[in-house]
PDB file of C-alpha atoms in Angstrom:
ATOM      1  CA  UNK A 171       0.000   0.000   0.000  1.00  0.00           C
ATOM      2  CA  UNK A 172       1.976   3.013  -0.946  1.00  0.00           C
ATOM      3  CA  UNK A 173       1.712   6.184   1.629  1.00  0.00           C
ATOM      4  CA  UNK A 174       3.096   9.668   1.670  1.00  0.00           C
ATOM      5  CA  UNK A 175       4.023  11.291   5.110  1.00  0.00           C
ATOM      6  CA  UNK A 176       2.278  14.197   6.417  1.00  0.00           C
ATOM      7  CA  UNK A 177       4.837  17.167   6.805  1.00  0.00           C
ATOM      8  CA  UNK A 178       4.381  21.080   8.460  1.00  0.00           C
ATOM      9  CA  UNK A 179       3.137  22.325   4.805  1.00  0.00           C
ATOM     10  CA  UNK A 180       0.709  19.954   4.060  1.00  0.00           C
ATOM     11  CA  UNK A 181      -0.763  20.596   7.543  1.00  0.00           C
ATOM     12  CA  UNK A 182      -0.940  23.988   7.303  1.00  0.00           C
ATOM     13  CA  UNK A 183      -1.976  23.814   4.030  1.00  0.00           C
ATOM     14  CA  UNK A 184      -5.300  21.838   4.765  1.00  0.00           C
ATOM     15  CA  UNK A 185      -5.928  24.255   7.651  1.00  0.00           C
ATOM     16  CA  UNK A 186      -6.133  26.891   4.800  1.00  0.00           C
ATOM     17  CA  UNK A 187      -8.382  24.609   2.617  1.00  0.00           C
ATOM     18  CA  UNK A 188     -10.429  24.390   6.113  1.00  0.00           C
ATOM     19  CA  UNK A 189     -11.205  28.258   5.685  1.00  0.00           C
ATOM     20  CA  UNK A 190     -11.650  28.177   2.136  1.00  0.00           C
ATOM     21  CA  UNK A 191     -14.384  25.381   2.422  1.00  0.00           C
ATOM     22  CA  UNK A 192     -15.822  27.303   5.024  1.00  0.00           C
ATOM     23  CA  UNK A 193     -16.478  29.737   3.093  1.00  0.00           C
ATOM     24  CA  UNK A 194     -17.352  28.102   0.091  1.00  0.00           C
ATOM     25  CA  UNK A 195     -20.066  26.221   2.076  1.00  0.00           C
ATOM     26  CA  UNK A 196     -21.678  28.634   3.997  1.00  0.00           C
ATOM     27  CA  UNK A 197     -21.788  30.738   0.278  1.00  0.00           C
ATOM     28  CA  UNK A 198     -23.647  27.450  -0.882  1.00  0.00           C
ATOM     29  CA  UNK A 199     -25.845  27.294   2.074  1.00  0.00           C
ATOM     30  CA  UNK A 200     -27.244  31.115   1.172  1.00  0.00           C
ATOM     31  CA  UNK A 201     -28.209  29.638  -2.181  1.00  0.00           C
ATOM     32  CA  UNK A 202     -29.430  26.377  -1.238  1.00  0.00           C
ATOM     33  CA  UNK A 203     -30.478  24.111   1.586  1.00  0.00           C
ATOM     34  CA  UNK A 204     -27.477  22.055   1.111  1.00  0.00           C
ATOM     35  CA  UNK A 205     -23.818  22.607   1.882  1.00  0.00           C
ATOM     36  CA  UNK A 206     -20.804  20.906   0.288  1.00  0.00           C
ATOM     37  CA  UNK A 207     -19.313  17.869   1.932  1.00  0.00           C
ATOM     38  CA  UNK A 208     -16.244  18.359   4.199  1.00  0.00           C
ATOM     39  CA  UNK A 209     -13.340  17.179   2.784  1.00  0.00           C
ATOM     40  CA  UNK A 210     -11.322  14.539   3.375  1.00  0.00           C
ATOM     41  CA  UNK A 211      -7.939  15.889   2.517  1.00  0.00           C
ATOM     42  CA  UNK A 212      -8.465  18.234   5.149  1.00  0.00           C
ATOM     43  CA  UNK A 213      -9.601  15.766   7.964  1.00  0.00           C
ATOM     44  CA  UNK A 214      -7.662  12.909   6.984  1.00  0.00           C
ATOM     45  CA  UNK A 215      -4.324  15.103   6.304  1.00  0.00           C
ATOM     46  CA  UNK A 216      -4.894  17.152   9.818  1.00  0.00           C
ATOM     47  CA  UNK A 217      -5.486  13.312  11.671  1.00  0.00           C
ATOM     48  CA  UNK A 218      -2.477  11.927   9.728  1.00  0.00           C
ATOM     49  CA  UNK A 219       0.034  14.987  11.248  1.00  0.00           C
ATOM     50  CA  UNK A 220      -1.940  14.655  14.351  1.00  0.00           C
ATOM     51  CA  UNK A 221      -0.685  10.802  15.251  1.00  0.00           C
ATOM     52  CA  UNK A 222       2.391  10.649  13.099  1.00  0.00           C
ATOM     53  CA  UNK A 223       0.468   8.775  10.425  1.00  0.00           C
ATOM     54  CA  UNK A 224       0.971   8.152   6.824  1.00  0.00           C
ATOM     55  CA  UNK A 225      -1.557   9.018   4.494  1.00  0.00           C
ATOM     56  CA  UNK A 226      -2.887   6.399   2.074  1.00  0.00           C
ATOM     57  CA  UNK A 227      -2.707   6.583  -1.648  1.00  0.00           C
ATOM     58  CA  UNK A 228      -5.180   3.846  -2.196  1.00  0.00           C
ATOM     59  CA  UNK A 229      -4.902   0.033  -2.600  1.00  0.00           C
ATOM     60  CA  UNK A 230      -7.433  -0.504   0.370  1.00  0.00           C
ATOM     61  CA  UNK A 231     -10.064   0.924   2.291  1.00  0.00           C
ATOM     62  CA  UNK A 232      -7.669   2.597   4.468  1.00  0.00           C
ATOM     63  CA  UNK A 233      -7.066   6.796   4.786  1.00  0.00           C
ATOM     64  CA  UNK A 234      -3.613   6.211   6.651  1.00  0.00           C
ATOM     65  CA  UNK A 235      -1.030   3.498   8.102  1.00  0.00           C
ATOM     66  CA  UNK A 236       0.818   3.965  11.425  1.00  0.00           C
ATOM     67  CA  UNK A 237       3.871   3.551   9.507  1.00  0.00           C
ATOM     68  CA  UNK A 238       5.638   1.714  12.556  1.00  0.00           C
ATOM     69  CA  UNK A 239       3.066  -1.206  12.398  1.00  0.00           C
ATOM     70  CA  UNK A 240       1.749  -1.042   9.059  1.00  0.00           C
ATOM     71  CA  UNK A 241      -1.523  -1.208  10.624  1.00  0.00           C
ATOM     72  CA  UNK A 242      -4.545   0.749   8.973  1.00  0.00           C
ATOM     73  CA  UNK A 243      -6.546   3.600   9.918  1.00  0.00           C
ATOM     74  CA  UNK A 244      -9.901   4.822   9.088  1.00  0.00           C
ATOM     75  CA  UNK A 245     -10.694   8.457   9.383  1.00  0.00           C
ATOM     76  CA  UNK A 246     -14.415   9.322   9.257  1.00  0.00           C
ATOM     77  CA  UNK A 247     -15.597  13.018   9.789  1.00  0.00           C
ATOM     78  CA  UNK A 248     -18.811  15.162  10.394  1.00  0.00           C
ATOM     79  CA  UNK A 249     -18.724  18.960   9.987  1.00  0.00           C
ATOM     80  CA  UNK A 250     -22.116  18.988  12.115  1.00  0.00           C
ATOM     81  CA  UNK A 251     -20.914  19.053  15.731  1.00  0.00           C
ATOM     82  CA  UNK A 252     -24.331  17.670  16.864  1.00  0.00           C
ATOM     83  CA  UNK A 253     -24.903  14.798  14.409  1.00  0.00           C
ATOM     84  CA  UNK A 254     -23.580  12.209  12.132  1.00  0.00           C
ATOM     85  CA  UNK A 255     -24.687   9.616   9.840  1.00  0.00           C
ATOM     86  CA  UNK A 256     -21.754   7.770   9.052  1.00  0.00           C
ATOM     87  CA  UNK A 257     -21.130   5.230   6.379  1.00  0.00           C
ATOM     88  CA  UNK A 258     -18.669   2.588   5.889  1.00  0.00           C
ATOM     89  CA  UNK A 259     -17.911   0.570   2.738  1.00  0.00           C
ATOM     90  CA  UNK A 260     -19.171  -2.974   2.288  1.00  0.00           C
ATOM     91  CA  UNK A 261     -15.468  -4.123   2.221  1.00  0.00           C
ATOM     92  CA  UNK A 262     -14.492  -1.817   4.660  1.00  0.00           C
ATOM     93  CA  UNK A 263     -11.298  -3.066   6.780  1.00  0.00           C
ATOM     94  CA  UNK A 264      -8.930  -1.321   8.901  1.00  0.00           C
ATOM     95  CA  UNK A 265      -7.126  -1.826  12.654  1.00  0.00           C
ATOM     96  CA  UNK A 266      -8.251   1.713  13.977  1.00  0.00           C
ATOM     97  CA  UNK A 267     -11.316   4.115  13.754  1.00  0.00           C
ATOM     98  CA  UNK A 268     -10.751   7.958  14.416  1.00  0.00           C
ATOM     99  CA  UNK A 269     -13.844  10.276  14.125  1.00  0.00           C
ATOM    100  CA  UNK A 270     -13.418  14.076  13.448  1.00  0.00           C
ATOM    101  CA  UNK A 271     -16.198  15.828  15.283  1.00  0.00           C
ATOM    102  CA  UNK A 272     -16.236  19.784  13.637  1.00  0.00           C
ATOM    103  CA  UNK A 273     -17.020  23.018  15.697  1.00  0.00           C
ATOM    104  CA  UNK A 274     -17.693  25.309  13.152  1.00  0.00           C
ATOM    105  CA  UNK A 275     -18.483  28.710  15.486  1.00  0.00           C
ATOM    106  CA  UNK A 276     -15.079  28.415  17.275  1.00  0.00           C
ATOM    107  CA  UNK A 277     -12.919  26.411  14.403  1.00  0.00           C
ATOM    108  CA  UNK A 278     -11.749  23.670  16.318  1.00  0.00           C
ATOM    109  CA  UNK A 279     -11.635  19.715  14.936  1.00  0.00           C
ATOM    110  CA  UNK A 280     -11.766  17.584  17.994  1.00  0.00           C
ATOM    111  CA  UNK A 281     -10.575  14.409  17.233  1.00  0.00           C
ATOM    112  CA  UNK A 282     -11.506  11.083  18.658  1.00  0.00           C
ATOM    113  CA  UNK A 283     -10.241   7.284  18.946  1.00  0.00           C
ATOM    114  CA  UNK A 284     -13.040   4.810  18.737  1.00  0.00           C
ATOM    115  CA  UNK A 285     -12.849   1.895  19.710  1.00  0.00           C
ATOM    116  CA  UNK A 286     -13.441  -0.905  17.272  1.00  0.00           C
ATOM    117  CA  UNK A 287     -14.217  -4.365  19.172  1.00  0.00           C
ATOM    118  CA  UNK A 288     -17.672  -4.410  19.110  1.00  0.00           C
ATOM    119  CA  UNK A 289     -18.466  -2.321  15.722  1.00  0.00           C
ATOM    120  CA  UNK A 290     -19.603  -5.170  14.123  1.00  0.00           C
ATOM    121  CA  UNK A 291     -22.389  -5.414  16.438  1.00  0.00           C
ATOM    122  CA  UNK A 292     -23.525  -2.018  16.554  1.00  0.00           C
ATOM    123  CA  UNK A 293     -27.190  -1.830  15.267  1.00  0.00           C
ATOM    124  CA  UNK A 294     -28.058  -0.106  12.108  1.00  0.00           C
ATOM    125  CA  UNK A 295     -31.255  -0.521  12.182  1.00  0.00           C
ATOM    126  CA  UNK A 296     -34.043  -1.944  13.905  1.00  0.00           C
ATOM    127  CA  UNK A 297     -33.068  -6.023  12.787  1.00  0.00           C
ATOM    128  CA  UNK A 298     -29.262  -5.243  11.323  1.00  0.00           C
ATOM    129  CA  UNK A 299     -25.807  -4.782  12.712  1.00  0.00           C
ATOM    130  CA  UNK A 300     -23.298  -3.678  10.975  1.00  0.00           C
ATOM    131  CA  UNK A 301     -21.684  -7.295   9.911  1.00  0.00           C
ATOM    132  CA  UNK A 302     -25.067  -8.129   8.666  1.00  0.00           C
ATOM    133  CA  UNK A 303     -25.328  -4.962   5.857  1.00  0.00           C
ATOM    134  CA  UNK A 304     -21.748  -5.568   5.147  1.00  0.00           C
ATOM    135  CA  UNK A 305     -22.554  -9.532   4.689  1.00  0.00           C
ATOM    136  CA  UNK A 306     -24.877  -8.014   2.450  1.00  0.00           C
ATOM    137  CA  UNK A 307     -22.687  -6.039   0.305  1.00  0.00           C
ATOM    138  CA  UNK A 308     -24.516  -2.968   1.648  1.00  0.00           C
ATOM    139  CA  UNK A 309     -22.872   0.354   3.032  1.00  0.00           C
ATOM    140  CA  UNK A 310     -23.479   0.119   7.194  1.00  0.00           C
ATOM    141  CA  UNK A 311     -24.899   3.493   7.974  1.00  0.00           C
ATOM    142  CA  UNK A 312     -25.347   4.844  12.041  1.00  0.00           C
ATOM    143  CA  UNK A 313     -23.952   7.939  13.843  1.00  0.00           C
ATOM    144  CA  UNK A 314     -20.424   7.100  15.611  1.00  0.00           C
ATOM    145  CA  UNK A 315     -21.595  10.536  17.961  1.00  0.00           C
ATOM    146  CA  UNK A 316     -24.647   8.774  18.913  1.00  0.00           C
ATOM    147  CA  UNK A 317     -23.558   5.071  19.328  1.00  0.00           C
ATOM    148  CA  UNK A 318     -19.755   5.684  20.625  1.00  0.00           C
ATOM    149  CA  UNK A 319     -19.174   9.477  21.599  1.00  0.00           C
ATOM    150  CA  UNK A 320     -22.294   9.760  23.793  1.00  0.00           C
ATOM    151  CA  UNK A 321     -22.448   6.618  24.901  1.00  0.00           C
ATOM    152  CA  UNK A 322     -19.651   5.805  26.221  1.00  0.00           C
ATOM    153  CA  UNK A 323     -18.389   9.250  27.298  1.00  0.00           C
ATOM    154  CA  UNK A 324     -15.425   9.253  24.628  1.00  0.00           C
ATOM    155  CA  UNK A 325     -13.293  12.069  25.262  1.00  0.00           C
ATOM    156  CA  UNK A 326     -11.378  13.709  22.473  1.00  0.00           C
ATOM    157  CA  UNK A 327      -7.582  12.389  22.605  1.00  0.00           C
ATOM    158  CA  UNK A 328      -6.174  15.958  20.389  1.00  0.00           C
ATOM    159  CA  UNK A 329      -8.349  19.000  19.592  1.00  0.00           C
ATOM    160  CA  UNK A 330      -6.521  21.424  16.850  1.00  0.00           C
ATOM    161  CA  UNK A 331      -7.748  25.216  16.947  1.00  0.00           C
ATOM    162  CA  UNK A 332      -7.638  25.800  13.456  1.00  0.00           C
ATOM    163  CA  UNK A 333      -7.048  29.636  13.461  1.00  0.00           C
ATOM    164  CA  UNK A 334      -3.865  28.951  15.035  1.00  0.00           C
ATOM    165  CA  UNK A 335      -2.949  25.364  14.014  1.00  0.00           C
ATOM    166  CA  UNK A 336      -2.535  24.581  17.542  1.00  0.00           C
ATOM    167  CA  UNK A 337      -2.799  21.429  18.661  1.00  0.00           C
ATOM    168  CA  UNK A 338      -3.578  20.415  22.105  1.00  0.00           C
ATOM    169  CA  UNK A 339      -3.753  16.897  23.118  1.00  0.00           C
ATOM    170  CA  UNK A 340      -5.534  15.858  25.755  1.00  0.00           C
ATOM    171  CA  UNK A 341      -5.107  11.896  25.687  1.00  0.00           C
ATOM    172  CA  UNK A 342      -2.599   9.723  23.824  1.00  0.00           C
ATOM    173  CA  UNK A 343      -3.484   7.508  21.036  1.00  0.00           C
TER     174      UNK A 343
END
C-alpha cells in the first residue's frame, strides 16, 4: 500500500483549505439548503500529522497506516458538531477508527479514537448490525456521535484550533 508522510506544509496547508471550504459552504448554504461535503484531505491530512500517520494513496479501504506497524486507519468526519450519519464501505477493513467531530463557530476539529471491538455489532437498524449490511454487500450506515461518543463518554484524545494550528492533546493515542 503506498503512503506519503504528512509534513508542516501539508498541515498547514489543509488548515487553509479548512477556511476556504468554510467559506465556500456557507456561500452554498445562502443559495441552497445544502452545503458541500467536508473534505477529506483536510480531515484525513490534519489526523495523519496529528498521530504521526501516513496518508494512504489507495490500494485498500484505508485513509492512513501507522507507519511503525503497518496497521490501517480509518478516518471518518462530520462537519455537524451535533450529528452524524456515518457510512462505511461494504469491504471496509482497517485496525483503527478515528472520528473528526467539527465546531464550526469556534474552528476547532476535535478528534476522537473509537474503539473498534464491538463495531460489528452495533445496530443499524431496527433487525441489522453492521456485519449483517456488510454480509450483504450494503454500506453500514449509524452515527459514531450517537452510538460511541455519547455513549460511552469518549473524550477527544487531540483537539486542533484551526485559526492557530494549535494542537492540544488531551489523551494519547
Amino acid at each position: 500500500m503506498p503512503t506519503k508522510e504528512v509534513n508542516q506544509n501539508m498541515y498547514e496547508n489543509a488548515i487553509s483549505l479548512y477556511f476556504n471550504w468554510k467559506s465556500l459552504n456557507q456561500g452554498t448554504k445562502d443559495l441552497s439548503r445544502r452545503g458541500v461535503n467536508f473534505p477529506e484531505a483536510v480531515t484525513e491530512t490534519i489526523t495523519c500529522y496529528v498521530n504521526g500517520y501516513y496518508l494512504s494513496e489507495g490500494g485498500g479501504s484505508e485513509d492512513a497506516v501507522v507507519p511503525e506497524t503497518r496497521e490501517t486507519v480509518q478516518i471518518k468526519a462530520s462537519s455537524n458538531f451535533n450529528s452524524d450519519l456515518t457510512s462505511f464501505g461494504p469491504a471496509s477493513k482497517f485496525d483503527y477508527l478515528h472520528f473528526v467531530r467539527l465546531d464550526q463557530v469556534t474552528d476547532e476539529m476535535y478528534l476522537y479514537d473509537i474503539p473498534i471491538t464491538d463495531l460489528k455489532e452495533v445496530k443499524v437498524n431496527a433487525t441489522q448490525t453492521f456485519r449483517d449490511q456488510q454480509s450483504q454487500g450494503r454500506r453500514p450506515r449509524f452515527s459514531i456521535i450517537n452510538q460511541y461518543i455519547k455513549r460511552y463518554d469518549i473524550q477527544p484524545y487531540a483537539i486542533v484550533e484551526l485559526r492557530t494550528g494549535t494542537i492540544n492533546k488531551t489523551l494519547q493515542v
